[in-house]
Amino acid sequence: MLSYLSPNTQWVLLSTLILGIAAGMIGCLAYWKRQSLMSDALSHAALPGVVIAFALTGVKSLPVLVLGAAISSLLGALLIQGIRSSSRIKEDTAMGIILSVFFGFGIMMLTIVSRSAGGSQSGLDGFIFGQAASMVRQDVYTMLIMAALVILVVFAGFKEWKLFLFDPDFAKGMGLSGKWMNSLYLSVLVLVIVIGIQAVGVILMAALLIIPSVSARYWSSSFRSMVICSGVFGGAAGMTGSLLSSIGNGWPTGPFVVLASSAIFLVSLIFGAEKGLLVQALQLRRQKKRHHSNSWQHKTVHVKEAE
Amino acid sequence: MMSVIEVKDVSASYRKNQVLHNVNFEVQPGTLTAIIGPNGAGKSTLLKVLLELHPKLSGSVSFLGSNLKRMKKRIGYVPQRGSVDWDFPTHALDVVTMGLYGHIGWFRRPNRKHVERAMACLKQMGMEDYAYRQISQLSGGQQQRVFLARALVQDADLYFMDEPLAGVDAATEKAIMHTLKELKEQGKTVMVVHHDLQTVEDYFDHVLLLNRSVWAHGPTKEVFTQDNVYRTYGGTLRWMKEA
């Protein structure tokens, strides 16, 4: 089936596959840091950076836009930290503030830039819902390299990530710097977000980080299997989403990616081997049966004890 | 004899409240010390400050005349059981193996020998049958034993434990105290945040009475008096065993 697709579409599929794998894996880190919403805030915060980078350089080259996105995303992260540590505002509220302010500012800038000369052809609005089909070969290379880097970072420090996420105090006691790990975590999170926003869009990028990891939780009994599972789910969702969106002309990629990953989630929720609804129902039924068949034995024991 | 821990004028605050005020004490090697005091006395904070998990406002801490950085590999830490998410997808043996990560070296994978050492420590805590059980399926007492096994595998000279006996059943309490006494007999130094006043005399040879600062510190027989305990708890203590 893939051979019917144009070479460009094949490249796009490959890049959304790798992006999905990287996002799914990083999503696991965010899941255990209890910061799933953080990825949403940071991807929204990337928008003004993209627009400003375009306005300043006037070229729509992915490395430049990615750099702009990374800067504004990191700025958002710093502001969230700053608000949380210097005021009574809690982290979720701080994320809500930064998310909406940055996104609102980004949309405003986008409107201004699109009205100016040349801006209307920029296709920058593709960054909102994602336009995987608009990627050129060069963009795909950029994405592949960065996604591969992210995947490498996760695998190289696998046991360090596990220790850091499970018990950060103990990790610190053993000499694993919490500051260092936090910065590294934030860097790979931002990296995945910024390479993903062209394909999936700033609004829905978080779905590729959050949903695969939650789905993977239903299938995994070890951190390793959860990360691998989540990567597979993310990759499948990314590729399916961009494949479906390539059917229509100008269909956005993001919504299809979200639908694909939601479908995976639904299947996991019901059929998942670890705490899936079906497995739990079956276990409960089996236990009830055993209880009923055992209960007469208990009664005899009680009678004997009474004697 | 040189002290294992020397704490001088340490103060620390927690969310704008100063919880530790000019804390001073020295701990001799081979002792088993209970840190006791009312809720909010700064017991956990003290441990965290000693391990630099929480910043101190002033003062100094030294371990065998050296600083924490040099001593890290010789110090073991058992955090409060509630400080981690037990839903994390892993099994008991894997958690114990985490205690060896410092020895294994960063970015290397544990080998068979490491896993065997971890298994031996699980066995020491009577948990070998649960080695491959998901940690979410362990009872509170079992989780605490896993944490202790993880500390044992570190093979440290100095241990800090934050309420290892909180909410555990009698069997686990016995197993843990047996282990602590063994550590002491091996010449290791153990400091334990403890909250059950009735067992202090049976379990610990030294006591540190803490309520924001040190109210008394020394051998249990000399220091753990009704008077001292009453002063430390500041009258909040209603019950006291009648002599």
PDB file of N, CA and C in Angstrom, chain B residues 54-92:
ATOM      1  N   HIS B  54      17.503  19.219  51.347  1.00  0.00           N
ATOM      2  CA  HIS B  54      16.785  20.435  51.709  1.00  0.00           C
ATOM      3  C   HIS B  54      17.855  21.464  52.094  1.00  0.00           C
ATOM      4  N   PRO B  55      17.731  22.698  51.597  1.00  0.00           N
ATOM      5  CA  PRO B  55      18.794  23.673  51.874  1.00  0.00           C
ATOM      6  C   PRO B  55      18.800  24.120  53.338  1.00  0.00           C
ATOM      7  N   LYS B  56      19.969  24.374  53.871  1.00  0.00           N
ATOM      8  CA  LYS B  56      20.026  24.929  55.228  1.00  0.00           C
ATOM      9  C   LYS B  56      20.302  26.427  55.145  1.00  0.00           C
ATOM     10  N   LEU B  57      19.820  27.137  56.163  1.00  0.00           N
ATOM     11  CA  LEU B  57      20.017  28.582  56.176  1.00  0.00           C
ATOM     12  C   LEU B  57      21.419  28.923  56.653  1.00  0.00           C
ATOM     13  N   SER B  58      21.886  28.147  57.636  1.00  0.00           N
ATOM     14  CA  SER B  58      23.220  28.406  58.167  1.00  0.00           C
ATOM     15  C   SER B  58      23.719  27.154  58.861  1.00  0.00           C
ATOM     16  N   GLY B  59      24.963  27.201  59.297  1.00  0.00           N
ATOM     17  CA  GLY B  59      25.531  26.086  60.033  1.00  0.00           C
ATOM     18  C   GLY B  59      26.343  25.167  59.156  1.00  0.00           C
ATOM     19  N   SER B  60      26.910  24.127  59.785  1.00  0.00           N
ATOM     20  CA  SER B  60      27.731  23.199  59.009  1.00  0.00           C
ATOM     21  C   SER B  60      27.495  21.762  59.452  1.00  0.00           C
ATOM     22  N   VAL B  61      27.661  20.855  58.505  1.00  0.00           N
ATOM     23  CA  VAL B  61      27.510  19.435  58.772  1.00  0.00           C
ATOM     24  C   VAL B  61      28.747  18.737  58.243  1.00  0.00           C
ATOM     25  N   SER B  62      29.366  17.885  59.074  1.00  0.00           N
ATOM     26  CA  SER B  62      30.483  17.118  58.525  1.00  0.00           C
ATOM     27  C   SER B  62      30.362  15.650  58.895  1.00  0.00           C
ATOM     28  N   PHE B  63      30.816  14.810  57.992  1.00  0.00           N
ATOM     29  CA  PHE B  63      30.781  13.364  58.185  1.00  0.00           C
ATOM     30  C   PHE B  63      32.218  12.855  58.257  1.00  0.00           C
ATOM     31  N   LEU B  64      32.589  12.322  59.413  1.00  0.00           N
ATOM     32  CA  LEU B  64      33.958  11.866  59.655  1.00  0.00           C
ATOM     33  C   LEU B  64      34.969  12.942  59.261  1.00  0.00           C
ATOM     34  N   GLY B  65      34.643  14.170  59.608  1.00  0.00           N
ATOM     35  CA  GLY B  65      35.533  15.287  59.308  1.00  0.00           C
ATOM     36  C   GLY B  65      35.562  15.694  57.852  1.00  0.00           C
ATOM     37  N   SER B  66      34.707  15.014  57.047  1.00  0.00           N
ATOM     38  CA  SER B  66      34.708  15.323  55.616  1.00  0.00           C
ATOM     39  C   SER B  66      33.326  15.860  55.224  1.00  0.00           C
ATOM     40  N   ASN B  67      33.160  16.256  53.960  1.00  0.00           N
ATOM     41  CA  ASN B  67      31.837  16.752  53.564  1.00  0.00           C
ATOM     42  C   ASN B  67      31.010  15.651  52.910  1.00  0.00           C
ATOM     43  N   LEU B  68      29.747  15.957  52.686  1.00  0.00           N
ATOM     44  CA  LEU B  68      28.813  14.951  52.183  1.00  0.00           C
ATOM     45  C   LEU B  68      29.253  14.385  50.835  1.00  0.00           C
ATOM     46  N   LYS B  69      29.735  15.246  49.976  1.00  0.00           N
ATOM     47  CA  LYS B  69      30.068  14.833  48.620  1.00  0.00           C
ATOM     48  C   LYS B  69      31.048  13.651  48.621  1.00  0.00           C
ATOM     49  N   ARG B  70      32.058  13.737  49.498  1.00  0.00           N
ATOM     50  CA  ARG B  70      33.054  12.670  49.557  1.00  0.00           C
ATOM     51  C   ARG B  70      32.488  11.408  50.201  1.00  0.00           C
ATOM     52  N   MET B  71      31.456  11.583  51.047  1.00  0.00           N
ATOM     53  CA  MET B  71      30.961  10.466  51.854  1.00  0.00           C
ATOM     54  C   MET B  71      29.726   9.801  51.252  1.00  0.00           C
ATOM     55  N   LYS B  72      29.237  10.327  50.143  1.00  0.00           N
ATOM     56  CA  LYS B  72      27.950   9.896  49.616  1.00  0.00           C
ATOM     57  C   LYS B  72      27.813   8.384  49.499  1.00  0.00           C
ATOM     58  N   LYS B  73      28.861   7.738  49.038  1.00  0.00           N
ATOM     59  CA  LYS B  73      28.771   6.286  48.829  1.00  0.00           C
ATOM     60  C   LYS B  73      28.719   5.508  50.131  1.00  0.00           C
ATOM     61  N   ARG B  74      29.083   6.169  51.234  1.00  0.00           N
ATOM     62  CA  ARG B  74      29.087   5.463  52.519  1.00  0.00           C
ATOM     63  C   ARG B  74      27.852   5.785  53.349  1.00  0.00           C
ATOM     64  N   ILE B  75      26.929   6.529  52.735  1.00  0.00           N
ATOM     65  CA  ILE B  75      25.708   6.895  53.449  1.00  0.00           C
ATOM     66  C   ILE B  75      24.490   6.271  52.772  1.00  0.00           C
ATOM     67  N   GLY B  76      23.648   5.618  53.580  1.00  0.00           N
ATOM     68  CA  GLY B  76      22.419   5.039  53.044  1.00  0.00           C
ATOM     69  C   GLY B  76      21.214   5.808  53.569  1.00  0.00           C
ATOM     70  N   TYR B  77      20.174   5.871  52.763  1.00  0.00           N
ATOM     71  CA  TYR B  77      19.005   6.667  53.148  1.00  0.00           C
ATOM     72  C   TYR B  77      17.734   5.872  52.875  1.00  0.00           C
ATOM     73  N   VAL B  78      16.869   5.821  53.878  1.00  0.00           N
ATOM     74  CA  VAL B  78      15.556   5.199  53.694  1.00  0.00           C
ATOM     75  C   VAL B  78      14.499   6.301  53.840  1.00  0.00           C
ATOM     76  N   PRO B  79      13.954   6.780  52.729  1.00  0.00           N
ATOM     77  CA  PRO B  79      12.951   7.844  52.816  1.00  0.00           C
ATOM     78  C   PRO B  79      11.635   7.322  53.396  1.00  0.00           C
ATOM     79  N   GLN B  80      10.734   8.236  53.708  1.00  0.00           N
ATOM     80  CA  GLN B  80       9.402   7.813  54.153  1.00  0.00           C
ATOM     81  C   GLN B  80       8.737   7.030  53.039  1.00  0.00           C
ATOM     82  N   ARG B  81       7.998   6.003  53.440  1.00  0.00           N
ATOM     83  CA  ARG B  81       7.363   5.137  52.447  1.00  0.00           C
ATOM     84  C   ARG B  81       6.435   5.923  51.530  1.00  0.00           C
ATOM     85  N   GLY B  82       5.772   6.933  52.104  1.00  0.00           N
ATOM     86  CA  GLY B  82       4.804   7.712  51.323  1.00  0.00           C
ATOM     87  C   GLY B  82       5.435   8.700  50.358  1.00  0.00           C
ATOM     88  N   SER B  83       6.773   8.754  50.333  1.00  0.00           N
ATOM     89  CA  SER B  83       7.409   9.770  49.494  1.00  0.00           C
ATOM     90  C   SER B  83       7.501   9.343  48.038  1.00  0.00           C
ATOM     91  N   VAL B  84       7.207   8.074  47.750  1.00  0.00           N
ATOM     92  CA  VAL B  84       7.256   7.651  46.346  1.00  0.00           C
ATOM     93  C   VAL B  84       5.889   7.120  45.910  1.00  0.00           C
ATOM     94  N   ASP B  85       5.719   7.007  44.606  1.00  0.00           N
ATOM     95  CA  ASP B  85       4.476   6.498  44.041  1.00  0.00           C
ATOM     96  C   ASP B  85       4.629   4.993  43.834  1.00  0.00           C
ATOM     97  N   TRP B  86       3.949   4.192  44.662  1.00  0.00           N
ATOM     98  CA  TRP B  86       4.111   2.747  44.601  1.00  0.00           C
ATOM     99  C   TRP B  86       3.392   2.132  43.402  1.00  0.00           C
ATOM    100  N   ASP B  87       2.718   2.956  42.623  1.00  0.00           N
ATOM    101  CA  ASP B  87       2.082   2.470  41.405  1.00  0.00           C
ATOM    102  C   ASP B  87       3.101   2.349  40.261  1.00  0.00           C
ATOM    103  N   PHE B  88       4.310   2.795  40.510  1.00  0.00           N
ATOM    104  CA  PHE B  88       5.356   2.743  39.483  1.00  0.00           C
ATOM    105  C   PHE B  88       5.539   1.301  39.002  1.00  0.00           C
ATOM    106  N   PRO B  89       5.608   1.098  37.667  1.00  0.00           N
ATOM    107  CA  PRO B  89       5.665  -0.273  37.151  1.00  0.00           C
ATOM    108  C   PRO B  89       7.039  -0.917  37.327  1.00  0.00           C
ATOM    109  N   THR B  90       7.213  -1.610  38.430  1.00  0.00           N
ATOM    110  CA  THR B  90       8.464  -2.325  38.646  1.00  0.00           C
ATOM    111  C   THR B  90       8.248  -3.364  39.734  1.00  0.00           C
ATOM    112  N   HIS B  91       9.208  -4.281  39.896  1.00  0.00           N
ATOM    113  CA  HIS B  91       9.056  -5.289  40.948  1.00  0.00           C
ATOM    114  C   HIS B  91      10.034  -5.050  42.087  1.00  0.00           C
ATOM    115  N   ALA B  92       9.816  -5.775  43.193  1.00  0.00           N
ATOM    116  CA  ALA B  92      10.567  -5.526  44.426  1.00  0.00           C
ATOM    117  C   ALA B  92      12.076  -5.631  44.205  1.00  0.00           C
TER     118      ALA B  92
END
